[in-house]
Coordinates of C-alpha atoms and ligand atoms in Angstrom, one line a residue:
M2 CA -75.3 -48.2 4.4
S3 CA -72.7 -44.9 4.8
A4 CA -70.2 -44.0 2.5
P5 CA -67.6 -41.8 2.8
V6 CA -66.6 -39.1 2.3
A7 CA -63.5 -37.3 1.0
L8 CA -62.7 -33.7 0.7
I9 CA -60.0 -33.0 -1.9
T10 CA -58.8 -29.0 -1.9
G11 CA -58.4 -27.5 -4.9
A12 CA -60.3 -30.2 -7.1
S13 CA -61.7 -27.9 -9.4
R14 CA -58.3 -28.9 -12.5
G15 CA -55.1 -30.5 -11.9
I16 CA -53.7 -32.7 -9.3
G17 CA -56.8 -32.8 -7.2
R18 CA -59.0 -33.2 -10.3
G19 CA -56.9 -36.0 -11.5
I20 CA -57.4 -36.9 -7.1
A21 CA -60.9 -37.1 -7.4
L22 CA -61.5 -39.0 -11.1
A23 CA -60.1 -41.8 -10.2
L24 CA -61.4 -42.0 -6.6
A25 CA -65.0 -41.8 -8.1
A26 CA -64.0 -44.1 -10.6
E27 CA -63.6 -46.5 -8.2
A28 CA -67.4 -45.4 -6.6
T29 CA -66.3 -45.6 -3.2
H30 CA -66.2 -41.8 -1.1
E31 CA -69.2 -39.8 -1.5
I32 CA -66.2 -36.7 -2.7
A33 CA -66.2 -32.6 -2.2
I34 CA -65.0 -30.8 -4.7
N35 CA -63.1 -27.7 -3.5
F36 CA -62.5 -24.7 -5.9
A37 CA -60.9 -21.1 -4.8
G38 CA -63.0 -19.4 -7.7
N39 CA -63.1 -21.6 -11.1
E40 CA -66.5 -22.9 -10.2
K41 CA -66.9 -23.8 -14.3
A42 CA -64.2 -26.5 -14.4
A43 CA -65.5 -27.4 -10.5
L44 CA -68.5 -28.2 -11.6
E45 CA -67.3 -29.8 -14.8
C46 CA -65.1 -32.1 -12.4
R47 CA -68.5 -33.4 -10.3
D48 CA -69.7 -33.9 -14.1
L49 CA -67.1 -35.5 -14.9
C50 CA -67.2 -37.2 -11.5
L51 CA -70.0 -38.5 -11.8
A52 CA -69.8 -40.4 -14.7
A53 CA -67.2 -42.2 -13.7
N54 CA -68.8 -43.1 -9.8
G55 CA -72.0 -43.8 -12.6
G56 CA -74.6 -41.9 -9.9
R57 CA -73.3 -44.1 -7.2
Q58 CA -71.8 -41.6 -5.1
R59 CA -73.3 -38.0 -4.7
V60 CA -70.4 -35.2 -5.4
E61 CA -70.1 -31.9 -4.5
I62 CA -68.3 -28.9 -4.7
V63 CA -67.4 -25.9 -2.6
Q64 CA -66.3 -22.9 -2.9
A65 CA -63.4 -21.7 -0.8
D66 CA -60.2 -19.7 -0.3
I67 CA -58.5 -22.1 1.9
S68 CA -55.7 -19.9 3.4
L69 CA -58.8 -17.5 4.7
A70 CA -60.1 -19.1 8.7
A71 CA -63.9 -18.4 8.1
D72 CA -63.6 -19.5 4.1
R73 CA -61.9 -22.5 5.8
A74 CA -64.3 -22.8 8.9
R75 CA -67.6 -22.1 5.8
M76 CA -66.2 -25.4 4.1
L77 CA -66.2 -28.2 7.4
A78 CA -69.5 -26.8 7.6
F79 CA -71.1 -27.1 5.0
V80 CA -69.4 -30.7 4.7
Q81 CA -70.8 -31.5 7.8
A82 CA -74.1 -29.9 7.5
T83 CA -74.3 -32.3 3.6
F84 CA -72.6 -35.9 3.7
G85 CA -72.8 -35.6 7.7
R86 CA -69.0 -36.7 7.6
L87 CA -65.8 -36.5 6.8
D88 CA -63.8 -40.2 6.2
V89 CA -59.9 -37.8 4.2
L90 CA -58.6 -34.6 3.7
V91 CA -56.1 -33.8 0.8
N92 CA -55.1 -31.4 0.7
N93 CA -53.2 -29.8 -2.6
A94 CA -54.2 -27.4 -3.2
G95 CA -51.4 -24.7 -3.6
I96 CA -49.8 -21.7 -5.5
A97 CA -46.5 -20.8 -7.3
P98 CA -45.0 -17.9 -7.0
D99 CA -46.9 -15.3 -9.9
V100 CA -43.0 -14.3 -10.7
R101 CA -39.9 -17.1 -10.7
A102 CA -37.8 -14.1 -8.8
D103 CA -34.3 -15.4 -8.0
I104 CA -34.3 -15.3 -4.1
L105 CA -32.0 -12.4 -3.7
E106 CA -34.9 -9.9 -4.9
A107 CA -37.9 -12.5 -4.3
S108 CA -40.4 -10.2 -2.3
E109 CA -41.9 -10.6 1.3
A110 CA -46.1 -10.6 -0.3
S111 CA -45.1 -13.6 -2.5
F112 CA -44.3 -15.0 0.0
D113 CA -47.0 -14.4 2.7
R114 CA -49.6 -15.0 -0.6
L115 CA -47.8 -18.7 -0.5
I116 CA -47.2 -19.0 2.7
G117 CA -50.9 -18.3 3.2
V118 CA -52.6 -21.3 0.6
N119 CA -49.8 -23.9 0.7
L120 CA -49.1 -24.4 4.5
K121 CA -51.1 -22.1 6.9
G122 CA -54.1 -22.8 5.1
P123 CA -54.0 -26.8 5.1
Y124 CA -52.1 -27.0 8.5
F125 CA -55.4 -25.2 10.3
L126 CA -57.8 -27.0 8.1
T127 CA -56.5 -30.5 9.4
Q128 CA -57.0 -29.5 12.3
A129 CA -60.2 -28.7 12.3
A130 CA -60.8 -31.1 9.8
A131 CA -59.9 -33.5 12.3
K132 CA -61.9 -32.7 15.2
L133 CA -64.2 -33.0 12.7
M134 CA -62.9 -37.1 11.8
L135 CA -62.8 -37.9 15.7
A136 CA -66.8 -36.9 15.1
T137 CA -67.2 -39.5 12.3
P138 CA -68.0 -42.6 13.0
A139 CA -64.9 -44.8 11.7
L140 CA -65.9 -47.4 8.9
A141 CA -64.9 -50.4 9.3
A142 CA -63.9 -51.1 5.9
F143 CA -62.1 -47.5 5.2
P144 CA -59.9 -45.6 6.6
K145 CA -60.0 -42.3 8.2
A146 CA -56.8 -40.2 6.4
V147 CA -55.7 -36.7 5.9
I148 CA -53.0 -37.1 2.5
N149 CA -51.1 -33.8 2.4
V150 CA -49.7 -33.2 -1.3
T151 CA -45.5 -32.0 -0.8
S152 CA -43.9 -31.6 -4.3
I153 CA -40.6 -33.5 -5.2
S154 CA -39.2 -28.6 -3.5
A155 CA -39.6 -30.4 -0.4
F156 CA -36.6 -30.9 -0.9
T157 CA -35.4 -29.3 -3.3
A158 CA -33.6 -26.1 -3.5
S159 CA -35.0 -23.6 -6.7
V160 CA -33.7 -20.6 -5.5
N161 CA -35.2 -18.8 -7.9
R162 CA -38.9 -19.9 -6.4
G163 CA -37.9 -20.2 -2.3
D164 CA -40.6 -19.2 -0.9
Y165 CA -42.7 -22.1 -2.5
C166 CA -39.3 -24.9 -1.4
V167 CA -39.8 -24.0 2.0
A168 CA -43.6 -23.8 2.2
K169 CA -43.6 -27.5 0.9
A170 CA -41.3 -28.3 3.2
G171 CA -43.1 -26.4 5.4
L172 CA -46.3 -28.8 5.4
A173 CA -43.9 -32.3 5.0
M174 CA -43.3 -31.8 8.7
M175 CA -46.0 -31.0 9.8
T176 CA -47.1 -34.0 7.8
K177 CA -45.3 -35.6 10.8
L178 CA -46.5 -33.7 13.0
Y179 CA -49.7 -34.9 12.5
A180 CA -48.6 -38.1 11.9
A181 CA -48.0 -37.8 15.7
R182 CA -50.8 -36.4 16.9
L183 CA -54.1 -38.5 15.2
G184 CA -51.9 -41.6 15.5
A185 CA -54.0 -43.3 18.3
E186 CA -56.9 -41.3 17.2
G187 CA -57.1 -43.7 13.9
I188 CA -57.0 -41.3 11.1
G189 CA -53.4 -41.9 9.4
V190 CA -51.2 -38.7 7.7
F191 CA -49.5 -39.2 4.6
E192 CA -47.7 -36.9 2.4
I193 CA -47.8 -37.4 -1.7
Q194 CA -44.7 -35.4 -3.3
P195 CA -45.3 -35.0 -6.7
G196 CA -43.0 -34.6 -9.5
V197 CA -43.1 -32.7 -12.4
I198 CA -46.3 -33.0 -13.2
E199 CA -48.6 -31.7 -16.5
T200 CA -50.8 -29.4 -15.8
D201 CA -51.8 -25.3 -15.9
M202 CA -48.8 -24.5 -13.0
T203 CA -47.0 -25.7 -14.7
G204 CA -47.7 -25.0 -18.1
P205 CA -45.7 -21.5 -18.6
V206 CA -42.8 -23.6 -17.8
K207 CA -43.7 -26.5 -19.9
A208 CA -41.0 -25.7 -22.7
K209 CA -38.1 -26.2 -19.9
Y210 CA -39.6 -29.4 -19.1
D211 CA -39.7 -31.2 -22.5
A212 CA -36.6 -30.1 -22.7
L213 CA -34.8 -31.7 -19.5
F214 CA -37.5 -34.7 -19.5
A215 CA -36.1 -35.5 -23.6
G216 CA -32.4 -35.1 -21.7
G217 CA -33.1 -37.9 -19.4
F218 CA -33.9 -35.6 -16.5
T219 CA -36.2 -38.6 -14.2
P220 CA -35.6 -42.2 -14.3
I221 CA -39.2 -42.9 -15.4
P222 CA -39.1 -40.2 -18.8
R223 CA -42.2 -38.9 -18.6
W224 CA -44.4 -36.0 -17.6
G225 CA -46.2 -37.0 -14.4
Q226 CA -49.7 -36.4 -14.8
P227 CA -52.7 -36.0 -11.9
A228 CA -53.8 -39.5 -12.9
D229 CA -50.8 -40.6 -11.3
I230 CA -51.0 -38.7 -8.6
G231 CA -54.6 -40.6 -8.1
R232 CA -53.6 -44.0 -7.6
A233 CA -52.2 -43.3 -5.0
V234 CA -54.2 -41.4 -2.9
V235 CA -57.0 -44.5 -3.8
A236 CA -53.8 -46.5 -2.7
I237 CA -53.9 -45.2 0.4
A238 CA -58.1 -44.2 0.4
R239 CA -59.8 -48.5 -0.1
G240 CA -56.7 -48.8 3.4
G241 CA -53.6 -49.5 1.3
F242 CA -51.4 -48.9 4.8
P243 CA -52.7 -50.0 7.4
Y244 CA -49.9 -50.0 10.4
S245 CA -48.5 -46.7 8.6
T246 CA -48.4 -43.4 9.0
G247 CA -46.3 -40.2 8.3
Q248 CA -45.2 -42.5 5.5
V249 CA -44.0 -40.5 2.1
F250 CA -44.9 -41.0 -1.3
N251 CA -42.8 -40.3 -3.8
V252 CA -44.8 -40.1 -7.4
D253 CA -42.2 -39.1 -9.0
G254 CA -40.6 -41.5 -11.7
G255 CA -37.5 -41.3 -10.1
F256 CA -36.3 -37.9 -9.8
H257 CA -35.1 -38.3 -6.3
L258 CA -32.6 -40.9 -6.6
R259 CA -29.4 -40.2 -6.4
T260 CA -27.7 -41.8 -9.7
L261 CA -24.0 -42.1 -10.3
Ligands
NAP12 P1 -53.3 -26.3 -10.9 O1 -53.4 -26.6 -12.3 O2 -53.4 -24.2 -10.6 O3 -54.8 -26.3 -9.8 C1 -54.8 -25.8 -8.2 C2 -56.1 -26.2 -7.8 O4 -55.8 -25.2 -6.6 C3 -57.0 -25.2 -8.5 O5 -58.8 -26.1 -7.8 C4 -57.1 -23.9 -7.7 O6 -58.4 -23.5 -7.9 C5 -56.5 -24.7 -6.9 N1 -56.8 -23.7 -5.3 C6 -55.8 -22.5 -5.5 N2 -55.8 -21.7 -4.7 C7 -56.6 -22.0 -4.4 C8 -57.5 -21.6 -2.7 N3 -56.9 -20.1 -2.1 N4 -57.8 -21.7 -1.9 C9 -58.5 -23.4 -2.6 N5 -58.4 -23.9 -3.3 C10 -57.6 -23.3 -4.8 O7 -52.3 -27.0 -9.1 P2 -52.4 -28.8 -9.8 O8 -50.9 -28.1 -10.6 O9 -52.7 -29.2 -9.8 O10 -51.4 -28.2 -8.2 C11 -51.4 -29.3 -6.9 C12 -50.7 -29.5 -6.0 O11 -49.5 -29.8 -6.7 C13 -50.7 -28.0 -5.8 O12 -50.3 -28.3 -4.3 C14 -48.6 -28.1 -6.7 O13 -48.2 -27.7 -5.3 C15 -48.7 -29.3 -6.0 N6 -48.0 -29.7 -6.9 C16 -47.4 -29.6 -8.1 C17 -46.4 -30.3 -8.7 C18 -47.3 -29.9 -10.8 O14 -46.0 -30.0 -10.9 N7 -47.8 -29.7 -11.7 C19 -45.6 -30.7 -8.3 C20 -45.8 -31.3 -7.3 C21 -46.2 -30.1 -6.5 P3 -59.8 -22.7 -8.5 O15 -59.6 -23.3 -10.2 O16 -60.6 -22.7 -8.7 O17 -58.4 -21.5 -9.5

């Protein structure tokens, strides 16, 4: 019997690795780990996944810069040739601006880069991946799904990284668009909005967030961990939400709540 296949972008490190490890621990899915440049980290993630699933499901790595059309096509061709199917796409790969610059000063080059990786890449990767998913015979026990990792920045204005916020807000709309288009095709489309998660991305601002958490920044008073996002992805990939699509999951320690 074929196992479902999950492609996770940006899974060498951080949240993507947390997602891959959580899914591997279920030993239900074969996994394609995408990375951009850090092959060593991707191989390490593959080894950790194989240890987690006891070698029961295949795990492979695939290099691709998701902002490049040729790389996206090569990655999907690899998935098709290696696994022969695609059931779950996790659009996780993303970048922060090189510098947190005030919106009155931030550069067009940074905007173009952020939109390319964080929005245009997943938008067109989903377009092509959906076609591969449609050509994939459905499995009774596991759903087909697209899962987009956006951010609290999809609705929270940070004036020193407007390009990041705009890209994430666009990705949130992309979730609604593909959910509307793919519902009748049997593919659920979901958005996970992580809060502040302890990864390389937040490393440079660790002291700032340590202080914020200590001051009661979120109802659940701790940093989020990649494993927290992994658990949400597992719930979706294992079929926990068969009558939902376009759903937004806040995995943010309660950051989104307004309190008085
Ligand atoms: P991270 O630790 O910096 O890891 C980024 C991952 O994305 C790496 O695997 C990296 O690959 C990959 N990547 C970067 N550019 C890529 C590209 N052009 N093509 C393919 N892969 C690429 O980041 P993270 O904190 O885990 O963030 C993951 C996602 O969660 C991002 O979309 C981010 O915006 C979102 N998010 C993060 C937080 C947070 O607090 N950390 C909060 C909300 C949302 P290499 O290892 O090869 O460089």
